[in-house]
Coordinates of C-alpha atoms and ligand atoms in Angstrom, one line a residue:
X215 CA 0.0 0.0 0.0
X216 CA 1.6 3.2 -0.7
X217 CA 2.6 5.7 2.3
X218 CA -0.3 8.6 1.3
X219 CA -2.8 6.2 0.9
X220 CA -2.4 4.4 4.1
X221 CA -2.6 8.0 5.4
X222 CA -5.9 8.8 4.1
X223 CA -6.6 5.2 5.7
X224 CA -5.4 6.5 9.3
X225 CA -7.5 9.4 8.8
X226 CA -10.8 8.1 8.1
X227 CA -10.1 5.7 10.7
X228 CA -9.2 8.4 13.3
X229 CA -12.3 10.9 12.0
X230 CA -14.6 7.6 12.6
X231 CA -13.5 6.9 15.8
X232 CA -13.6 10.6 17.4
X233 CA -17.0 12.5 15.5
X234 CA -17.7 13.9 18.7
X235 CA -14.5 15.4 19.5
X236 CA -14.2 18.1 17.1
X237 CA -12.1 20.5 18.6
X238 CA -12.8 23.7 20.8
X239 CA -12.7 27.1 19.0
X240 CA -10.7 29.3 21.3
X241 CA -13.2 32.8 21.8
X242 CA -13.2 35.6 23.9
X243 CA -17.2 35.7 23.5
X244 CA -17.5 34.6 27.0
X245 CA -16.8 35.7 30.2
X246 CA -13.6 34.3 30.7
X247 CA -12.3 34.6 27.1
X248 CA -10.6 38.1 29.2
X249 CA -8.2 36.6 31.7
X250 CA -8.8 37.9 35.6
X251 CA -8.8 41.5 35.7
X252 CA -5.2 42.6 36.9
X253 CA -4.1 40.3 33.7
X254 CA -3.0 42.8 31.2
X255 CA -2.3 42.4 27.5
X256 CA -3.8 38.4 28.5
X257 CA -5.9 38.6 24.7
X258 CA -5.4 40.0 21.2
X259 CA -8.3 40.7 19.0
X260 CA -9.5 40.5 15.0
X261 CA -8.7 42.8 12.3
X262 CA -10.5 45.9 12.8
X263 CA -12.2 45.6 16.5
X264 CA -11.0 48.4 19.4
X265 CA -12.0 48.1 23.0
X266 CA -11.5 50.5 25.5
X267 CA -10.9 49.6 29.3
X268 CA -10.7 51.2 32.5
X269 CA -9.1 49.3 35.9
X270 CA -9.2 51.1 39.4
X271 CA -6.3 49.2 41.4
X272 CA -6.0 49.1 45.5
X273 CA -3.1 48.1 47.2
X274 CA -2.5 48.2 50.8
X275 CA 0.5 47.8 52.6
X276 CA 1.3 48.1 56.4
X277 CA 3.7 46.7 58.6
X278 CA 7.5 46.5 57.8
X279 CA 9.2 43.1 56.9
X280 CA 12.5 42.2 56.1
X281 CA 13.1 38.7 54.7
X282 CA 9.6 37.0 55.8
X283 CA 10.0 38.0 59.3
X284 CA 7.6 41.0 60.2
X285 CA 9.4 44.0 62.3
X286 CA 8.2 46.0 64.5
X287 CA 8.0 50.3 64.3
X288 CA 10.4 50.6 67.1
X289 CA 13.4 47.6 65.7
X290 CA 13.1 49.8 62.7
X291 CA 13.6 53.0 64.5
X292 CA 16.9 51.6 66.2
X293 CA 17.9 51.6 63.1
X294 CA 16.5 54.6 61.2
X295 CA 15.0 57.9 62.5
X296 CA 12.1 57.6 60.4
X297 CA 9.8 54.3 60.4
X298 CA 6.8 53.8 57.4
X299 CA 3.8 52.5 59.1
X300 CA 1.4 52.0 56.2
X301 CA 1.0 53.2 52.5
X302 CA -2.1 53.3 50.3
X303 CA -1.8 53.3 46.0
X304 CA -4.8 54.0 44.4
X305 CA -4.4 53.6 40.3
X306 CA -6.9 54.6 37.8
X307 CA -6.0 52.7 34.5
X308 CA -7.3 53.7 31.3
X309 CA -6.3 51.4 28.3
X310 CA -7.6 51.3 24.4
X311 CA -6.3 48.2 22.2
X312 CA -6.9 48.1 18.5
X313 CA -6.2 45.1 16.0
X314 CA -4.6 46.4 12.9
X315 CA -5.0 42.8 11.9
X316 CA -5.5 39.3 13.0
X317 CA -1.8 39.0 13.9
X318 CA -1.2 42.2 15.4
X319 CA -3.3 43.9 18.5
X320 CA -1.5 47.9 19.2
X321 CA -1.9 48.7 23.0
X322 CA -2.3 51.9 24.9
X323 CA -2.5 52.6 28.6
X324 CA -2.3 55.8 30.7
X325 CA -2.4 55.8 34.5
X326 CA -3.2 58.3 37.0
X327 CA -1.8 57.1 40.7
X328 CA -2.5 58.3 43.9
X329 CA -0.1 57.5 47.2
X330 CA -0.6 57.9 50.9
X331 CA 1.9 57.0 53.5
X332 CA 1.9 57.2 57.4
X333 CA 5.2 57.6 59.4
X334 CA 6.8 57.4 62.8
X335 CA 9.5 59.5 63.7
X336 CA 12.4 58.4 67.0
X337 CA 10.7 61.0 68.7
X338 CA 7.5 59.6 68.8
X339 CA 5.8 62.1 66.1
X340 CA 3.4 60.6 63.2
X341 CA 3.0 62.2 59.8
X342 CA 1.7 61.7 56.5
X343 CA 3.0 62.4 53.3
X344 CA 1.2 61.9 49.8
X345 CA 1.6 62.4 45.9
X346 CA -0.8 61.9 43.0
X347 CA -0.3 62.6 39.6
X348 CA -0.2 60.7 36.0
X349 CA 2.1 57.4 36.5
X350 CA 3.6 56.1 33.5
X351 CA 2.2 55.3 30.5
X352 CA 2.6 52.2 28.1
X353 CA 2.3 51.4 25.0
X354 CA 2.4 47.3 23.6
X355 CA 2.2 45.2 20.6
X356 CA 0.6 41.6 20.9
X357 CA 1.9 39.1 18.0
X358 CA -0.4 35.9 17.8
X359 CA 1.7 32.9 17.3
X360 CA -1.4 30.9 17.2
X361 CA -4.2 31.5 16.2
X362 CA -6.5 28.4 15.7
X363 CA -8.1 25.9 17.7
X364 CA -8.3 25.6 21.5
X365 CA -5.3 27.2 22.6
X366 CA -3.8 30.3 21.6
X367 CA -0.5 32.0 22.1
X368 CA 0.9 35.5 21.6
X369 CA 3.9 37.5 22.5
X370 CA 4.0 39.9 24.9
X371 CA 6.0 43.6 23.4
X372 CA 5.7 46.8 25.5
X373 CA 7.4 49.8 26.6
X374 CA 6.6 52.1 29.2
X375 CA 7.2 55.9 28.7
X376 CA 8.6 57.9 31.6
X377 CA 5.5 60.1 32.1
X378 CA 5.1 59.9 35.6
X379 CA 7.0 62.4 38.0
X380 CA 9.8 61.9 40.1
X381 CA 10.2 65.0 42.0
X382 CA 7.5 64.9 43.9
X383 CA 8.3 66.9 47.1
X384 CA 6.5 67.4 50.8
X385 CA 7.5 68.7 53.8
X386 CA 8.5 66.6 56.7
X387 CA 8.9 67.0 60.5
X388 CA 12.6 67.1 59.8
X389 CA 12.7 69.4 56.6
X390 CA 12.6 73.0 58.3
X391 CA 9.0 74.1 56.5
X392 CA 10.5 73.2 53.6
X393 CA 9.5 71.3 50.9
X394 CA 11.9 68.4 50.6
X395 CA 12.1 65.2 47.9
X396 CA 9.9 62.6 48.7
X397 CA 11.3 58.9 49.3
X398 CA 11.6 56.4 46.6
X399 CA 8.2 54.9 47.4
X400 CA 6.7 57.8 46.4
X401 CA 7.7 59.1 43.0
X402 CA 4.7 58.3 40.3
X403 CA 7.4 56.9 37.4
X404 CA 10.4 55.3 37.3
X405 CA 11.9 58.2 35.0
X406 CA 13.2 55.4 32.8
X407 CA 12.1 53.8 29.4
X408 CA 11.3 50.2 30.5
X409 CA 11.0 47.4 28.6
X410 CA 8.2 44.6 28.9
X411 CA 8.7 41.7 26.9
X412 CA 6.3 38.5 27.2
X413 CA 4.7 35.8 26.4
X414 CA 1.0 34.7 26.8
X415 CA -0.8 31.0 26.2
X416 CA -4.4 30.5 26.4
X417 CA -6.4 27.7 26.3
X418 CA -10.3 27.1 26.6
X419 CA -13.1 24.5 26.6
X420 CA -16.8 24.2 26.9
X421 CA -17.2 25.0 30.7
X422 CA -13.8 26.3 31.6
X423 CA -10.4 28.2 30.5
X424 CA -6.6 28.4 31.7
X425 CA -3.7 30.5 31.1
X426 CA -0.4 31.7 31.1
X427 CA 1.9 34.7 31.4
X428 CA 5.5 35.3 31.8
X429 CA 6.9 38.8 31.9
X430 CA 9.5 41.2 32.2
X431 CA 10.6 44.6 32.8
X432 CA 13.6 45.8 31.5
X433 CA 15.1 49.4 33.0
X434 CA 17.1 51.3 30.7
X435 CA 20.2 53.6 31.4
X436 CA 19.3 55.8 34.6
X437 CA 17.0 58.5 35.2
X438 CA 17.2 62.4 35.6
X439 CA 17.7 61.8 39.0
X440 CA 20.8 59.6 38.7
X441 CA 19.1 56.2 39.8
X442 CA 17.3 53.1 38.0
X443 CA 14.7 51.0 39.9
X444 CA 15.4 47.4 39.6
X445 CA 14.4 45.1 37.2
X446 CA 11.6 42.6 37.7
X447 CA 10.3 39.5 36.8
X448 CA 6.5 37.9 36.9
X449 CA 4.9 34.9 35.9
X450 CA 1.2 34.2 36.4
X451 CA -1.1 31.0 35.7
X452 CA -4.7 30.9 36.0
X453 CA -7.6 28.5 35.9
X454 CA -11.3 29.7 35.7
X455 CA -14.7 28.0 35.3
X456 CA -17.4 29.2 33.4
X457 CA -20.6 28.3 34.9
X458 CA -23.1 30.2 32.8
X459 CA -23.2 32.3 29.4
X460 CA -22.0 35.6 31.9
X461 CA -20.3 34.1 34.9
X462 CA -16.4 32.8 35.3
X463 CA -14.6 32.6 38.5
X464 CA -10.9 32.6 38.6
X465 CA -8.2 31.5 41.2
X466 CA -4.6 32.5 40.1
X467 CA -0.8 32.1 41.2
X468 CA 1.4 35.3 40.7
X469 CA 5.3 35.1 41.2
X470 CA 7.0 38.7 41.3
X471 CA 10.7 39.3 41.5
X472 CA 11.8 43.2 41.8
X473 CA 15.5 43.9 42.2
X474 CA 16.9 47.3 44.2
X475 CA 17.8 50.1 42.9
X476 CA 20.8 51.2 41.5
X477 CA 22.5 54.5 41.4
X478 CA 21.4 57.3 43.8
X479 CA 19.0 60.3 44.3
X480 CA 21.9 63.2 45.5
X481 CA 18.7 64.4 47.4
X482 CA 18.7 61.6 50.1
X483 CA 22.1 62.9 52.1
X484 CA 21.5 60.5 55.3
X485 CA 20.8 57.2 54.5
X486 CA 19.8 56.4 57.8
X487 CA 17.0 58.9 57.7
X488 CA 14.4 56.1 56.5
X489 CA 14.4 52.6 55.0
X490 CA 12.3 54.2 52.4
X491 CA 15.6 56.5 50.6
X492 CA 17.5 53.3 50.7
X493 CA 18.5 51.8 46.8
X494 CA 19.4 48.4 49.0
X495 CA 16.2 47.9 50.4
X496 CA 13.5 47.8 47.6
X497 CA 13.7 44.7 46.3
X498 CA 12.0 41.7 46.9
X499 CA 9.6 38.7 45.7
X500 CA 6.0 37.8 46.6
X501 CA 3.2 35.1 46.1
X502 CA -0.1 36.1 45.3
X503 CA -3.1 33.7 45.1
X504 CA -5.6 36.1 43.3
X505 CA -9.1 35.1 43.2
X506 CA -11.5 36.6 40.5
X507 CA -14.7 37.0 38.7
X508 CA -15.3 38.1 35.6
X509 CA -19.1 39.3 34.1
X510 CA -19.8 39.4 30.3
X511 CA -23.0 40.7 28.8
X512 CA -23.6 38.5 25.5
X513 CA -26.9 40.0 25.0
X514 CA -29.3 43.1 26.1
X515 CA -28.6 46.6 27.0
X516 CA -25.3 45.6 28.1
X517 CA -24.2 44.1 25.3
X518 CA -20.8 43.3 24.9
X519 CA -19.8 44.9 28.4
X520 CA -17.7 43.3 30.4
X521 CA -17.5 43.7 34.5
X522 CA -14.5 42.4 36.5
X523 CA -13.4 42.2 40.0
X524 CA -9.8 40.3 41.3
X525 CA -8.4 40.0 45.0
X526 CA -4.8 39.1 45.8
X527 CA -4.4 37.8 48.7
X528 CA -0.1 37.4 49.5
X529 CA 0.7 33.9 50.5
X530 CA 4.6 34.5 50.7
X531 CA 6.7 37.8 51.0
X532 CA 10.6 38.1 51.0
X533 CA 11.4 41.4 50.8
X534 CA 14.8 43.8 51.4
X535 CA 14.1 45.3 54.3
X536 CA 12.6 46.9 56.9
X537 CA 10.0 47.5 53.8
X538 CA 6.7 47.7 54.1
X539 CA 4.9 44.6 53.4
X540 CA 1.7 43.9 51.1
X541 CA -1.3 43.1 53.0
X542 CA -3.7 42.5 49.9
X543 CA -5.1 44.3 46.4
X544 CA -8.2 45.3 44.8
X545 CA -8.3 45.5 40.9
X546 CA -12.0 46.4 39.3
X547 CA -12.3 47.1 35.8
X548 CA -14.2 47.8 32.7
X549 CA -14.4 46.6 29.4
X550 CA -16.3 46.7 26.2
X551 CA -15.3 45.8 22.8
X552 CA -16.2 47.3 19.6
X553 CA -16.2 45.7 16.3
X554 CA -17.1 47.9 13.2
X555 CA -18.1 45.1 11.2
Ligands
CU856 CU1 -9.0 43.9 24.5

């Protein structure tokens, strides 16, 4: 028998034996066809469509840590004569994505970040200091590898523009009256052009979905102020179930990696005024076990609307320190797509 026609053979054989198992169609129609919310840049889309999105991020952070022990205010203040108690960021995230084509999804994104933190001088005196302002923007490019079938895959190409300020000032119970730079923590941007390549996989069936994403940030040179944050590092996978036409519910794993910074702010002349001025103590990595749920209108008023809420909730924290630690983060979001055909 010759080679093509026992092929043909195999194939009728195997298209006999399997009718029912035609293959999923990968779709973003549904309400987990998004990835959880805090997921960016998780989806591409077809030739033509735009979608605009907007994400309001929490985090809160109290208590110093260094390592995975917890420290208390006053082991920090043998050290330093300023301890962080707590600090708040509030983001509002506005994003657009269009598809010049199948292959290619362009991506936008402009923040606007608000910071609060509490502090604890030797002498026993609390004050607050806080900063708002736009954060940095981004733009990306999505490539689909894959395109077809139950799985799809894409890379991951970004860069984040240095929009955000980092001479934000305030005044201090040390500073005089005057207005003095504010520490590290709070500066909006990282007054570098970062880098952000990744990759994404995606796979779906009937009643439920899973993911991947692996991504980095790349600093480049060293900003006006003579320093570079550190590089980072995060990889994410996710599972979610679908159990009706507008319903999915997502649990997560998250793995960050930040490194210190490098270089030096001239502004910060005593190093052991606060933890928070230090290059060597801004690094770190954490475990996040995010829990979601995404909504998607497929018909009615809302149409096409999509509603999502995630919570991370840290499982493990190792972090340069005394740093303030993360105690958990709220990310709630917007979407709607728009296709022209
Ligand atoms: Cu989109």
């Amino acid at each position: 028998m010759h080679i093509r026609s026992c092929f043909r053979l195999l194939a009728v054989i195997a298209a006999t034996a399997m009718p029912a198992q035609a293959q999923y169609e990968w779709t973003s129609s549904r309400p987990d066809g998004h990835a959880p919310i805090a997921v960016m840049g998780d989806h591409t889309h077809e030739q033509g469509e735009y979608m605009l999105a907007y994400r309001y991020m929490r985090m809160s952070m109290a208590g110093n840590r260094d390592g995975t022990s917890e420290q208390t205010t006053a082991s920090v203040l043998d050290h330093f004569m300023v301890a962080p108690l707590d600090m708040t960021m509030t983001m509002h995230m506005a994003g657009i994505m269009y598809a010049p084509s199948d292959a290619v999804t362009l991506m936008a994104m402009a923040n606007w970040v608000d910071n609060a933190m509490n502090h604890q001088t030797r002498m026993g005196m609390g004050f607050a200091a806080s900063s708002s302002g736009l954060g940095d923007a981004s733009l990306g490019a999505l490539i689909g590898l894959k395109s077809e079938g139950s799985t799809r895959v894409h890379l991951n190409g970004g860069l984040s523009l240095p929009v955000g300020s980092i001479e934000r000032t305030g005044v201090t119970p040390m500073s005089d009256g005057n207005a003095v730079q504010l520490p590290y923590p709070m500066q909006l941007g990282s007054g570098t052009w970062d880098v952000t390549p990744g990759i994404t996989v995606l796979g779906m069936s009937e009643s439920w979905s899973w993911g991947f994403q692996g991504m980095g940030r790349l600093r480049m040179g060293e900003n006006s102020r003579g320093y570079r944050q550190g590089h980072s590092a995060m990889g994410t996978a996710w599972f979610a179930l679908k159990p009706s036409a507008m319903l999915s519910l997502s649990v997560r794993g998250e793995g960050r990696l930040w490194g210190d910074y490098s270089g030096h702010d001239a502004a910060y002349m005593n190093r052991m005024m606060a933890p928070t001025v230090r290059e060597d103590l801004r690094g770190g990595r954490r475990l996040d076990v995010p829990l979601g749920l995404n909504l998607y209108f497929p018909d009615g008023a809302l149409a096409g609307h999509r509603l999502a809420v995630e919570w991370h909730m840290p499982v493990f924290q190792s972090l340069h320190g005394p740093q303030l630690e993360t105690d958990w983060m709220l990310t709630v979001g917007w979407q709607k797509s728009f296709d022209p055909h």
